[in-house]
Coordinates of N, CA and C in Angstrom, one line a residue:
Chain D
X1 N 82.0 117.0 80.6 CA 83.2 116.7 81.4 C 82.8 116.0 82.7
X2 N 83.6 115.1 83.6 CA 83.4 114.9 84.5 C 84.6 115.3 85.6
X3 N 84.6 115.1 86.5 CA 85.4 115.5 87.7 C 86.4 114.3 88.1
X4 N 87.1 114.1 88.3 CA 88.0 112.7 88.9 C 88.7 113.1 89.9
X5 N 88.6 113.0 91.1 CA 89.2 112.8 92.5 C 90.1 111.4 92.7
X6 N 91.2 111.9 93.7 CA 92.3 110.6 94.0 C 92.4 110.6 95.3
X7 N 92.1 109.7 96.2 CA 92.7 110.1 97.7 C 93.7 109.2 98.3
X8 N 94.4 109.4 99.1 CA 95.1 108.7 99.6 C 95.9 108.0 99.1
X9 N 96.6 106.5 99.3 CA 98.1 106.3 98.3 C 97.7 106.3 97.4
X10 N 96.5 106.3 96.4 CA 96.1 106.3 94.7 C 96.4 107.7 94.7
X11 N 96.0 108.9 95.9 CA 96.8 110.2 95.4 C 98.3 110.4 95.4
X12 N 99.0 109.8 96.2 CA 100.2 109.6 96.2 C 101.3 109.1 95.0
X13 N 100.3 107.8 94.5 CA 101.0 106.9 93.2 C 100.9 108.0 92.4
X14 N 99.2 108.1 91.9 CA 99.6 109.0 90.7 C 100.1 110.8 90.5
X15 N 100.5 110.8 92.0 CA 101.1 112.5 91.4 C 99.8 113.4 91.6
X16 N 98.6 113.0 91.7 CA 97.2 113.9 91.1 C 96.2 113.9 91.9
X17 N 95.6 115.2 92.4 CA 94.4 115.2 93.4 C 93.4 115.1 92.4
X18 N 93.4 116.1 91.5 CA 92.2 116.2 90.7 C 92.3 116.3 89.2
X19 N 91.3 116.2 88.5 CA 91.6 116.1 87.1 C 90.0 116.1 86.5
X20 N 89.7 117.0 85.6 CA 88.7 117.2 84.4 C 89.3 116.5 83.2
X21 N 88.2 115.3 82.9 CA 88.3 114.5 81.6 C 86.9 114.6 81.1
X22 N 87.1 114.5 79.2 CA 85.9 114.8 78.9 C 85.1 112.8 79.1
X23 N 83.9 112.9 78.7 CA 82.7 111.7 79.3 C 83.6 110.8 78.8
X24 N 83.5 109.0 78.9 CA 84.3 108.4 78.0 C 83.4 107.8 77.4
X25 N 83.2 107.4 76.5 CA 82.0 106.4 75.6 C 82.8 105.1 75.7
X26 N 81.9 104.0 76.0 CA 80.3 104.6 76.4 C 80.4 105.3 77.7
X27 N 79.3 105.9 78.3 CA 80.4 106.7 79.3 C 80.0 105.7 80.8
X28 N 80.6 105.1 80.9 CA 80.3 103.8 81.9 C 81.6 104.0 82.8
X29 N 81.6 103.8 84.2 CA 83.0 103.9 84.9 C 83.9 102.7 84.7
X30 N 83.6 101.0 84.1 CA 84.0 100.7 83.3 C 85.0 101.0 82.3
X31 N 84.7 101.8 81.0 CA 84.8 102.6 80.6 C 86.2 103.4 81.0
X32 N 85.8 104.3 81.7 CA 86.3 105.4 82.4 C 88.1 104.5 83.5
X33 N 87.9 103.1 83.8 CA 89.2 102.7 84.5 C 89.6 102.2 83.0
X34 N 89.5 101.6 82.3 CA 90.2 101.1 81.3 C 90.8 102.2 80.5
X35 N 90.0 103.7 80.6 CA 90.7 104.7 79.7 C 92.3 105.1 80.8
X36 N 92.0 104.8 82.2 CA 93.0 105.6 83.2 C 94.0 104.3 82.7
X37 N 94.0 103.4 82.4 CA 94.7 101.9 82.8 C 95.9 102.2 81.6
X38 N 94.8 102.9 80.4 CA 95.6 103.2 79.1 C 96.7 103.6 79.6
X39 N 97.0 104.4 80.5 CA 98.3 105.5 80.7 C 99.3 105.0 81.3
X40 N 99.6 103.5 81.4 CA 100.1 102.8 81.5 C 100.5 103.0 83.2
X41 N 102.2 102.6 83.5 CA 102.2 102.7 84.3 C 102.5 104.0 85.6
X42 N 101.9 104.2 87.0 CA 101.4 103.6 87.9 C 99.9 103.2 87.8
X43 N 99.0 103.5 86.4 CA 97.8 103.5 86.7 C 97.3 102.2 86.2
X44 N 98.0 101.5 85.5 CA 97.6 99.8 85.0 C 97.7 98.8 86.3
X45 N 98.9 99.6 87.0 CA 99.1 98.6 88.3 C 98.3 98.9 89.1
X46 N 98.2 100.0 89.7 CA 97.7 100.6 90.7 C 95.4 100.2 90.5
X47 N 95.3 100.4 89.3 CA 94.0 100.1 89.2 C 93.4 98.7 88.7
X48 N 94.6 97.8 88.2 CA 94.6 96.4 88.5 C 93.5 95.6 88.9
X49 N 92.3 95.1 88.0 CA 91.8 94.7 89.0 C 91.3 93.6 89.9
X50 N 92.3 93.0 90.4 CA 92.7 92.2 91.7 C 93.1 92.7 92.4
X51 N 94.0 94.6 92.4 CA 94.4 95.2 93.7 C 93.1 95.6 94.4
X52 N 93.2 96.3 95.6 CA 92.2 96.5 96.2 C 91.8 97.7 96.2
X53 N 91.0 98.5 95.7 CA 91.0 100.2 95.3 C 89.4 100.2 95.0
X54 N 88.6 101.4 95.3 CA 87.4 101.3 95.6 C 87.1 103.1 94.7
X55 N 85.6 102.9 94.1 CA 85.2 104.1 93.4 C 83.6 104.3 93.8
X56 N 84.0 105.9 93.9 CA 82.7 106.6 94.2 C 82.1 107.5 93.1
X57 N 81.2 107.6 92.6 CA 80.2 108.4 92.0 C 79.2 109.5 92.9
X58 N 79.5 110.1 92.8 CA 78.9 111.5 93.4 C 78.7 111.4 95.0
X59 N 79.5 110.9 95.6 CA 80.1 110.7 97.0 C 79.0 108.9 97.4
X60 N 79.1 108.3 96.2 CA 78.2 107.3 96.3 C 79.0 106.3 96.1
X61 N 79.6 104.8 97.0 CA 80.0 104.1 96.5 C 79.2 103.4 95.1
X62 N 80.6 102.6 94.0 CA 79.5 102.5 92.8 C 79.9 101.4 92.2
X63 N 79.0 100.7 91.5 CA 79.1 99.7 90.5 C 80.2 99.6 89.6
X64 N 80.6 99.1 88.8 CA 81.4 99.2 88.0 C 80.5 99.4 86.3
X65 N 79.4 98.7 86.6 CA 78.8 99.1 85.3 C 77.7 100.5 85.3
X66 N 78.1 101.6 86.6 CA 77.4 102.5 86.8 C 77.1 103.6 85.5
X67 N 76.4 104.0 85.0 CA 76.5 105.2 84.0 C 76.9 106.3 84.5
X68 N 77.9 106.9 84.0 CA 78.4 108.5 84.1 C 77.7 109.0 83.2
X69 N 77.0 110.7 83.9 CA 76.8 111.6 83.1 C 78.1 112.9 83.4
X70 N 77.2 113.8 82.5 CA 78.0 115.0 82.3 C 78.5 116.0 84.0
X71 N 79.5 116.3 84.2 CA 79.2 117.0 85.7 C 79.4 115.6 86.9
X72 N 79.6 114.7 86.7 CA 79.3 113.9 87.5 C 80.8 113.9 88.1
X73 N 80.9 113.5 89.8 CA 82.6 113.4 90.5 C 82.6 111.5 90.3
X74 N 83.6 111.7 90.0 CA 84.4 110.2 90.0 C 85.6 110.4 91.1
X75 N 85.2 109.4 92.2 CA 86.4 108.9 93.0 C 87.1 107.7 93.6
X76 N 88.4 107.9 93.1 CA 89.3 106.7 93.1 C 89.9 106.8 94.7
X77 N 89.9 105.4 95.4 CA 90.9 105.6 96.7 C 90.6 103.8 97.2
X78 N 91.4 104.2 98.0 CA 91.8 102.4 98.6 C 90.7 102.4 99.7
X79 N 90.9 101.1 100.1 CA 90.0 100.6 101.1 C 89.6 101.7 102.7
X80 N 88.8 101.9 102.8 CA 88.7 102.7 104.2 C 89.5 101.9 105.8
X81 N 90.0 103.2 106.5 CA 90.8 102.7 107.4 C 90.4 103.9 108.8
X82 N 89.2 104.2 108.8 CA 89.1 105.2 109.6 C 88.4 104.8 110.7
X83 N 88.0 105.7 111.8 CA 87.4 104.9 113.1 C 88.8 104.7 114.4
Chain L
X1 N 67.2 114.2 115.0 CA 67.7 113.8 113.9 C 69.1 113.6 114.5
X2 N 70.2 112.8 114.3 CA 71.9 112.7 114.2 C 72.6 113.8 114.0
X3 N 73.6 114.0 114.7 CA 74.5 114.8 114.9 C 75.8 114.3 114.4
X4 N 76.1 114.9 112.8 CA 77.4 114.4 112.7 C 78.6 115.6 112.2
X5 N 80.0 115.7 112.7 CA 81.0 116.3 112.9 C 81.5 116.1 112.4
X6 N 82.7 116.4 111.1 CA 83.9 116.2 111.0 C 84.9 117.4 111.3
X7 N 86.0 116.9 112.1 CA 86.6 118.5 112.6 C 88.4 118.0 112.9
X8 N 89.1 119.0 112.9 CA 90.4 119.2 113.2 C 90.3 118.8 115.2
X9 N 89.5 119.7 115.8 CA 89.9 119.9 117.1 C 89.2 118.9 117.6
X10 N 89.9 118.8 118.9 CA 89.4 117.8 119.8 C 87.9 118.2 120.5
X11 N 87.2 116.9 121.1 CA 86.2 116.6 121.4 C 86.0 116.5 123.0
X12 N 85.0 117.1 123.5 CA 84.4 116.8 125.1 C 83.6 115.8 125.6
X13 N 83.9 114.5 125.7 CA 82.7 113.4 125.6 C 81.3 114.1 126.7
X14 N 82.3 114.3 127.9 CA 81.1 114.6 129.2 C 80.2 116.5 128.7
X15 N 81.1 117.2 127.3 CA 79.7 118.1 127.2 C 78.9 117.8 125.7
X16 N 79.6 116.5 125.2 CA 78.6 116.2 124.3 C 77.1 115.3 124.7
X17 N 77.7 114.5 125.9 CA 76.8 113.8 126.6 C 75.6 114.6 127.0
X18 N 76.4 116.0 128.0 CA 75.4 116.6 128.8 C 74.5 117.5 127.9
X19 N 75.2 117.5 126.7 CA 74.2 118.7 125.4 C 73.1 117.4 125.3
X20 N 73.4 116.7 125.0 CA 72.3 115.6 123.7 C 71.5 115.2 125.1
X21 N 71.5 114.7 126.4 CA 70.6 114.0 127.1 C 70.0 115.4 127.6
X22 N 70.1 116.5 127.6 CA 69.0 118.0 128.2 C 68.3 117.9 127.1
X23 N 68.3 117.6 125.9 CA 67.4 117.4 125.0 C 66.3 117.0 125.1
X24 N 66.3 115.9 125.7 CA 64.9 114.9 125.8 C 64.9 114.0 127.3
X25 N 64.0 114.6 127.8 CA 63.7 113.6 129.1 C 63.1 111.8 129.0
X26 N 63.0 111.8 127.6 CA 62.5 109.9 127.3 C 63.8 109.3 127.6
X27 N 65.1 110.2 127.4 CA 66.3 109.0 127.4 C 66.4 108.5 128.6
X28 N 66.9 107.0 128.3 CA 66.7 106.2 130.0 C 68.4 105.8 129.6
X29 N 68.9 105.9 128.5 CA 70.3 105.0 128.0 C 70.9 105.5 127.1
X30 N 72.0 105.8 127.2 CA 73.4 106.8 126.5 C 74.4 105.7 126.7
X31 N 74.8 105.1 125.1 CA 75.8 104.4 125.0 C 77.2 104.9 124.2
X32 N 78.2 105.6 124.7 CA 79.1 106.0 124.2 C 80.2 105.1 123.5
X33 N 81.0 105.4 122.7 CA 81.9 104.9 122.3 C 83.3 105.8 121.9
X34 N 84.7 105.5 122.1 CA 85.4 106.8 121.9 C 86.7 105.9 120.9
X35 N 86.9 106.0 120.0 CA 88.5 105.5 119.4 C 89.6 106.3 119.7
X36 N 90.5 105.5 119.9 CA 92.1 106.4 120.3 C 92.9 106.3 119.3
X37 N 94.1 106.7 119.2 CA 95.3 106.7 118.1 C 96.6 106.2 119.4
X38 N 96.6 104.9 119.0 CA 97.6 104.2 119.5 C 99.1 104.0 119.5
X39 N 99.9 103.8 120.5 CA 101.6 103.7 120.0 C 102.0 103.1 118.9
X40 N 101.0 101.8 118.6 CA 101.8 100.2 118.5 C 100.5 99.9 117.5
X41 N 101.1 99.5 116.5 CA 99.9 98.8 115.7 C 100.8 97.9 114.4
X42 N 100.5 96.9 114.3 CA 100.9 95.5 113.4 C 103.0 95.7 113.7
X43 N 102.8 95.5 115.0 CA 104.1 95.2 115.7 C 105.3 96.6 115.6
X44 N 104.7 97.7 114.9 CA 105.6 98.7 115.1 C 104.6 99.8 115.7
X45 N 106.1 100.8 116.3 CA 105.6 102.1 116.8 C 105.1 103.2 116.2
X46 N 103.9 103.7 116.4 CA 103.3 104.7 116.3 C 103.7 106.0 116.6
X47 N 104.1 106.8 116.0 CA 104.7 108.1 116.4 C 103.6 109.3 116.1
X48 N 103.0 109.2 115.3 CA 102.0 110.6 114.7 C 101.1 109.5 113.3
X49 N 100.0 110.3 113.4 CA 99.3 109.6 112.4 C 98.3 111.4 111.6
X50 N 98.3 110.5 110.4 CA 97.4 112.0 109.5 C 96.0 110.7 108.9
X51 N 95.1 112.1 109.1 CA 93.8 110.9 108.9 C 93.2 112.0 107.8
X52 N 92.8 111.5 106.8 CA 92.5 112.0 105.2 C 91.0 111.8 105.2
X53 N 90.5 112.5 104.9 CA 89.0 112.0 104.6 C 88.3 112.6 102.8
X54 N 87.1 111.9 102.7 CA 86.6 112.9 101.3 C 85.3 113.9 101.7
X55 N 85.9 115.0 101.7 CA 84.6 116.1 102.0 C 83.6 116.1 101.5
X56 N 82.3 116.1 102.1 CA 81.2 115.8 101.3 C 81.0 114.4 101.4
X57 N 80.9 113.1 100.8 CA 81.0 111.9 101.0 C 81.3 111.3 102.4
X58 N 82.6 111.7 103.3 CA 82.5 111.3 104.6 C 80.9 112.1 105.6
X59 N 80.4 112.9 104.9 CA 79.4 113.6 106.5 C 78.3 112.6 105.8
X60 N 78.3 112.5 104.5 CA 77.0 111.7 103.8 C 76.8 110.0 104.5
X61 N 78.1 109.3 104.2 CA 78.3 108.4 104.8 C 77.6 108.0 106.3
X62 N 78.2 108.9 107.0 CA 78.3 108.7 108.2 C 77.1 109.3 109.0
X63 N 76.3 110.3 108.0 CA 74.7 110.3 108.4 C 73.8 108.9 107.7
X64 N 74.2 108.8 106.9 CA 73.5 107.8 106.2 C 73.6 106.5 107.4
X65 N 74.6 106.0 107.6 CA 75.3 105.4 108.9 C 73.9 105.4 110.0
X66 N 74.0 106.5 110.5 CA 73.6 106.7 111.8 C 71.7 106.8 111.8
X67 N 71.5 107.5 110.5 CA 70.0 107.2 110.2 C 69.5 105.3 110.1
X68 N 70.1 105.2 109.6 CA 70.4 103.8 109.3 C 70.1 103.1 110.7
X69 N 71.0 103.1 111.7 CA 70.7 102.7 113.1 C 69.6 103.3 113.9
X70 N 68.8 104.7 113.9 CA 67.7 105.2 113.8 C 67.1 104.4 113.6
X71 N 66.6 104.1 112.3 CA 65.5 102.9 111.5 C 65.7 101.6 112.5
X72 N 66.3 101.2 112.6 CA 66.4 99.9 112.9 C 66.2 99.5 114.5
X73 N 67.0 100.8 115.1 CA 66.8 100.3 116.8 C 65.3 100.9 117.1
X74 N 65.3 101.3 118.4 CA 64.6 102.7 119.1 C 64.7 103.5 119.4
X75 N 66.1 104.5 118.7 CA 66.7 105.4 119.0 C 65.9 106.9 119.5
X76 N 66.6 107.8 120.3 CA 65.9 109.2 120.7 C 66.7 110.3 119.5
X77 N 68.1 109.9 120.3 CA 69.3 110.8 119.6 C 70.6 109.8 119.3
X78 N 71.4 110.3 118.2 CA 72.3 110.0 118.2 C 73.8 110.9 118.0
X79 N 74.8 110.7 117.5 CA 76.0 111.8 117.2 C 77.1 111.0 117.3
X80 N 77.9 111.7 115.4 CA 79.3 110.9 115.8 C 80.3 112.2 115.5
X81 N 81.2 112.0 115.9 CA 82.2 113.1 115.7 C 83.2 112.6 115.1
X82 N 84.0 112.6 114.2 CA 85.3 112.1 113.5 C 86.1 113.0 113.6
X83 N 87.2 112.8 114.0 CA 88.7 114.0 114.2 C 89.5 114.0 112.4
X84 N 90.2 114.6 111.5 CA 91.1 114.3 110.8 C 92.3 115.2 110.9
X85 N 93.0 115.5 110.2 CA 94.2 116.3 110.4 C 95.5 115.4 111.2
X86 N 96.6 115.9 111.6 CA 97.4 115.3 112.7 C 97.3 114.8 113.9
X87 N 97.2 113.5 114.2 CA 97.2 113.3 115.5 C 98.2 112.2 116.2
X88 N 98.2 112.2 117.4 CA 99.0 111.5 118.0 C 98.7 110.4 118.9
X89 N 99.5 109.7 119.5 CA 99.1 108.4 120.3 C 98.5 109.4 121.6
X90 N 97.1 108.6 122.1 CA 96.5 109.0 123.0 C 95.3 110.1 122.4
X91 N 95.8 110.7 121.4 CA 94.5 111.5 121.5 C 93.2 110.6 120.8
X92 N 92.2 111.5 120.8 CA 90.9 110.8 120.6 C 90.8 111.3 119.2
X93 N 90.1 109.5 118.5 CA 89.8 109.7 117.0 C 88.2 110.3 116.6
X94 N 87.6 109.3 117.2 CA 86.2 108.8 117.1 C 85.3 108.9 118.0
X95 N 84.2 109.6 118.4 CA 83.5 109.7 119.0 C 81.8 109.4 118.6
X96 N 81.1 107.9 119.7 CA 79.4 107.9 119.1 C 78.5 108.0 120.3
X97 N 77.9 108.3 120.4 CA 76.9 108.4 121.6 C 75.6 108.2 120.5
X98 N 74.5 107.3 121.7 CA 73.5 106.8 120.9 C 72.8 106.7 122.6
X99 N 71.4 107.5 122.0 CA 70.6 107.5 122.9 C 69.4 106.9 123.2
X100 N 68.6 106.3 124.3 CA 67.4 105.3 123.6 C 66.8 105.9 124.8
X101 N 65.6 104.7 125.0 CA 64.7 104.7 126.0 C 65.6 103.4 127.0
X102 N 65.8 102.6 126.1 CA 66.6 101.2 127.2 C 67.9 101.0 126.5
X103 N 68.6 100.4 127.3 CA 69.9 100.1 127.2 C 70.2 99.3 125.9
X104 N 69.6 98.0 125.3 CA 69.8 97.2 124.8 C 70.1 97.8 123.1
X105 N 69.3 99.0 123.2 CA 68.9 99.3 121.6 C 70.4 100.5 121.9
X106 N 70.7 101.0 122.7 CA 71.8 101.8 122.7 C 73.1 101.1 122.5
X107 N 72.9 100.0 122.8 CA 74.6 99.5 122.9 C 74.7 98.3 121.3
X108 N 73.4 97.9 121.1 CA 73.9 97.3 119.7 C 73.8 98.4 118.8
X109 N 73.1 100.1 118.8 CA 73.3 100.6 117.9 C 74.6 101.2 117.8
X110 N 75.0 101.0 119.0 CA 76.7 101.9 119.3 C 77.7 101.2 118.2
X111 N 77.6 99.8 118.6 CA 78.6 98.8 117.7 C 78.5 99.2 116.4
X112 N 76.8 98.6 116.2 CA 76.6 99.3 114.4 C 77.4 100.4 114.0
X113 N 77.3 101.5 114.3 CA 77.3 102.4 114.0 C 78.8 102.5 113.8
X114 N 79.4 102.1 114.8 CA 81.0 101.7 114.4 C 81.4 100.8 113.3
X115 N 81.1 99.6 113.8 CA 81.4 98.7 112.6 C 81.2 99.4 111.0
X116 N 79.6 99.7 111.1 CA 79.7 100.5 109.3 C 80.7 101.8 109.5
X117 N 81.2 102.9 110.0 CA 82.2 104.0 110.2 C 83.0 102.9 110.0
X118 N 83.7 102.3 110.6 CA 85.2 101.1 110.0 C 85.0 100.7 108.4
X119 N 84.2 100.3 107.7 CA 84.2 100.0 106.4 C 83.5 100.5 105.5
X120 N 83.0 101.7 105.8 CA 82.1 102.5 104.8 C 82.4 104.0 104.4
X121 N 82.8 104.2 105.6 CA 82.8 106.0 105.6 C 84.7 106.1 105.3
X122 N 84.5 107.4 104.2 CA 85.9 107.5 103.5 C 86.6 108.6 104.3
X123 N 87.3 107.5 105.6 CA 88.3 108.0 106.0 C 90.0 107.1 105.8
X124 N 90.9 107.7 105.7 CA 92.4 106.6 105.4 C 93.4 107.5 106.4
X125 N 93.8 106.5 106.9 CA 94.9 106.9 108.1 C 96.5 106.6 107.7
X126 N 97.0 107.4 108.0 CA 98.5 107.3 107.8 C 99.4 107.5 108.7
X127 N 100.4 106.2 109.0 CA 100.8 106.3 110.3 C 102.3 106.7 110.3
X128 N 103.2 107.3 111.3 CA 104.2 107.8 110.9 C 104.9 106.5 112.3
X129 N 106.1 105.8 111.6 CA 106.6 104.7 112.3 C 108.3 104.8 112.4
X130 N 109.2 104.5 112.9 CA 110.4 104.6 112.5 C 110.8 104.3 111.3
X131 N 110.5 103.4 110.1 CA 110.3 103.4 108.8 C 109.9 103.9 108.1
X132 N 109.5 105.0 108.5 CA 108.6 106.4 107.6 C 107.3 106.2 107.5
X133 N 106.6 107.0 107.0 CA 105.2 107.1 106.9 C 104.6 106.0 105.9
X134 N 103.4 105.4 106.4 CA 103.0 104.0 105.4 C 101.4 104.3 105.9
X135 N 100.9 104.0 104.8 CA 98.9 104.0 104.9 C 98.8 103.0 105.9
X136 N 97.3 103.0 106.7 CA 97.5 101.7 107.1 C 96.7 101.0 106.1
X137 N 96.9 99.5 106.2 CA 95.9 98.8 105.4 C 94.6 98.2 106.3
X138 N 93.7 98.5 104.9 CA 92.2 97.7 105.6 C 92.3 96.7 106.1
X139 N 91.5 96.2 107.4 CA 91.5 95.0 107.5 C 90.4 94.2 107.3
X140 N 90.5 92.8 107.0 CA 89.6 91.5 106.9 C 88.3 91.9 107.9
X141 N 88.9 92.0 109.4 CA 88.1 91.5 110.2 C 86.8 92.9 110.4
X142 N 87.4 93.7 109.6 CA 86.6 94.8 110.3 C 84.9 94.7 108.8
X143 N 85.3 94.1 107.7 CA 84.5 93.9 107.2 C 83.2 92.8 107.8
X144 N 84.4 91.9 108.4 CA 83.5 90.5 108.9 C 82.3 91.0 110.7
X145 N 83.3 92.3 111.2 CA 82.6 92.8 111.8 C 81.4 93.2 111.2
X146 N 81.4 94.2 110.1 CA 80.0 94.9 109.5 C 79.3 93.5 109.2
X147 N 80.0 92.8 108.4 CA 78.7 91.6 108.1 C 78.0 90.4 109.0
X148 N 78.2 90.9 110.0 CA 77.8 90.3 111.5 C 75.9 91.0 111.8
X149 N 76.2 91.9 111.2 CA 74.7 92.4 111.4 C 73.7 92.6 110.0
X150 N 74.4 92.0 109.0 CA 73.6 91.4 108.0 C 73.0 89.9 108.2
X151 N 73.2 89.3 109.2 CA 73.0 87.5 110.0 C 71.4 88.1 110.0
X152 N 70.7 87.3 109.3 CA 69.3 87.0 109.5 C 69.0 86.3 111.4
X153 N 70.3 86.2 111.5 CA 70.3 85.2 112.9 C 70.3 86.0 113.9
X154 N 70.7 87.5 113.8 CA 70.9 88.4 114.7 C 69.6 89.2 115.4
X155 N 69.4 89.2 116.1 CA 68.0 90.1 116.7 C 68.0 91.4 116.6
X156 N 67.3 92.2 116.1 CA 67.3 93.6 115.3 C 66.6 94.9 116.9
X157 N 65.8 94.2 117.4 CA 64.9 94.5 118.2 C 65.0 94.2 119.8

């Protein structure tokens, strides 16, 4: 299983702070947006990728072809605006 | 080592100053930095703002940040403090103090340290305006800031 975090208006669109999904094969975060995109809409739009929306792996910003393991936090959120 | 904070309550610049420079008699230069939460921002009024962060990932960031400026200047001490929760125009967001032997390595690592906190560390602000509450959006320039000290043209030293 991994962990999925939402912050800010991507926590807002989708209704969801957190969520346990099992690995996705292959288990790539890749992978892992195209399975969220499945659910059509706000998550096709909202994760779009020309919008601007940014993903972290274990509080690590990340690749897109990063490998997920088991246990691992996945987080989805927009551009930083702090300072 | 860096001193980094994330907290609800407000900040004392003049007893964080006076904590971090009784530390070490080498400091010759304390360059502070403080962000505010303003009335007016992209032509409308500011009434109350909520600042969201990710636990865990923001203190990581923002040491990673500040070690980072360590490596690079001549630093003694440094420290940042981030506020999140509700805040209002006037109060203080952001707080950096950066300590050296000379001035020069204190005030470019001040900037650094800001510019990456603007586009790295996971904080998102949300502002409450006569039109209701709206995120703010990232900006352009604050990226073009951070990549100003990626210039091979820039003097590190």
């Amino acid at each position: 299983m991994i962990r999925i975090l939402y912050f800010a208006g991507l926590r807002e669109t989708f209704g969801i702070e957190v969520e346990d999904m099992a690995l996705p094969a292959p288990p790539t975060v890749t992978q892992l947006i195209d399975q969220l995109r499945q659910r059509g809409t706000p998550w096709s739009d909202s994760l779009a990728p020309g919008r601007r929306w940014r993903v972290a792996v274990n509080h690590e910003m990340s690749p897109l072809d990063q490998v997920l393991a088991d246990g691992d936090e996945v987080a989805f959120f927009p551009p930083v605006t702090g300072g | 080592m860096p001193t980094i904070r994330v907290q609800t309550e407000d900040f004392d610049i003049s007893c964080e100053v006076a904590q971090l420079r009784a530390r070490n008699p080498r400091i010759g230069a304390i360059a502070t930095f403080i962000g505010l939460v303003r009335d007016l921002n992209q032509g409308e009024g500011v009434a109350a703002m909520v600042l969201e962060h990710y636990p865990g990932m923001t203190e990581r960031s923002l040491d990673r940040i500040t070690r980072e400026a360590m490596d690079r200047w001549n630093l003694i001490d440094a420290l940042v403090i981030h506020r999140i929760g509700e805040l209002k125009p006037l109060d203080q967001i952001v707080l950096v103090i950066v300590a050296s032997a000379h001035r020069g390595d204190a005030f470019r690592a001040c900037e650094f340290i800001m510019d990456y906190l603007k586009t790295d560390a996971p904080f998102w602000k949300k502002e409450g305006t006569p039109a209701g509450m709206r995120w703010v959006e990232a900006r352009a320039s604050d990226d073009q800031a951070r990549d100003r000290w990626q210039s091979p043209r820039l003097p590190e030293n």
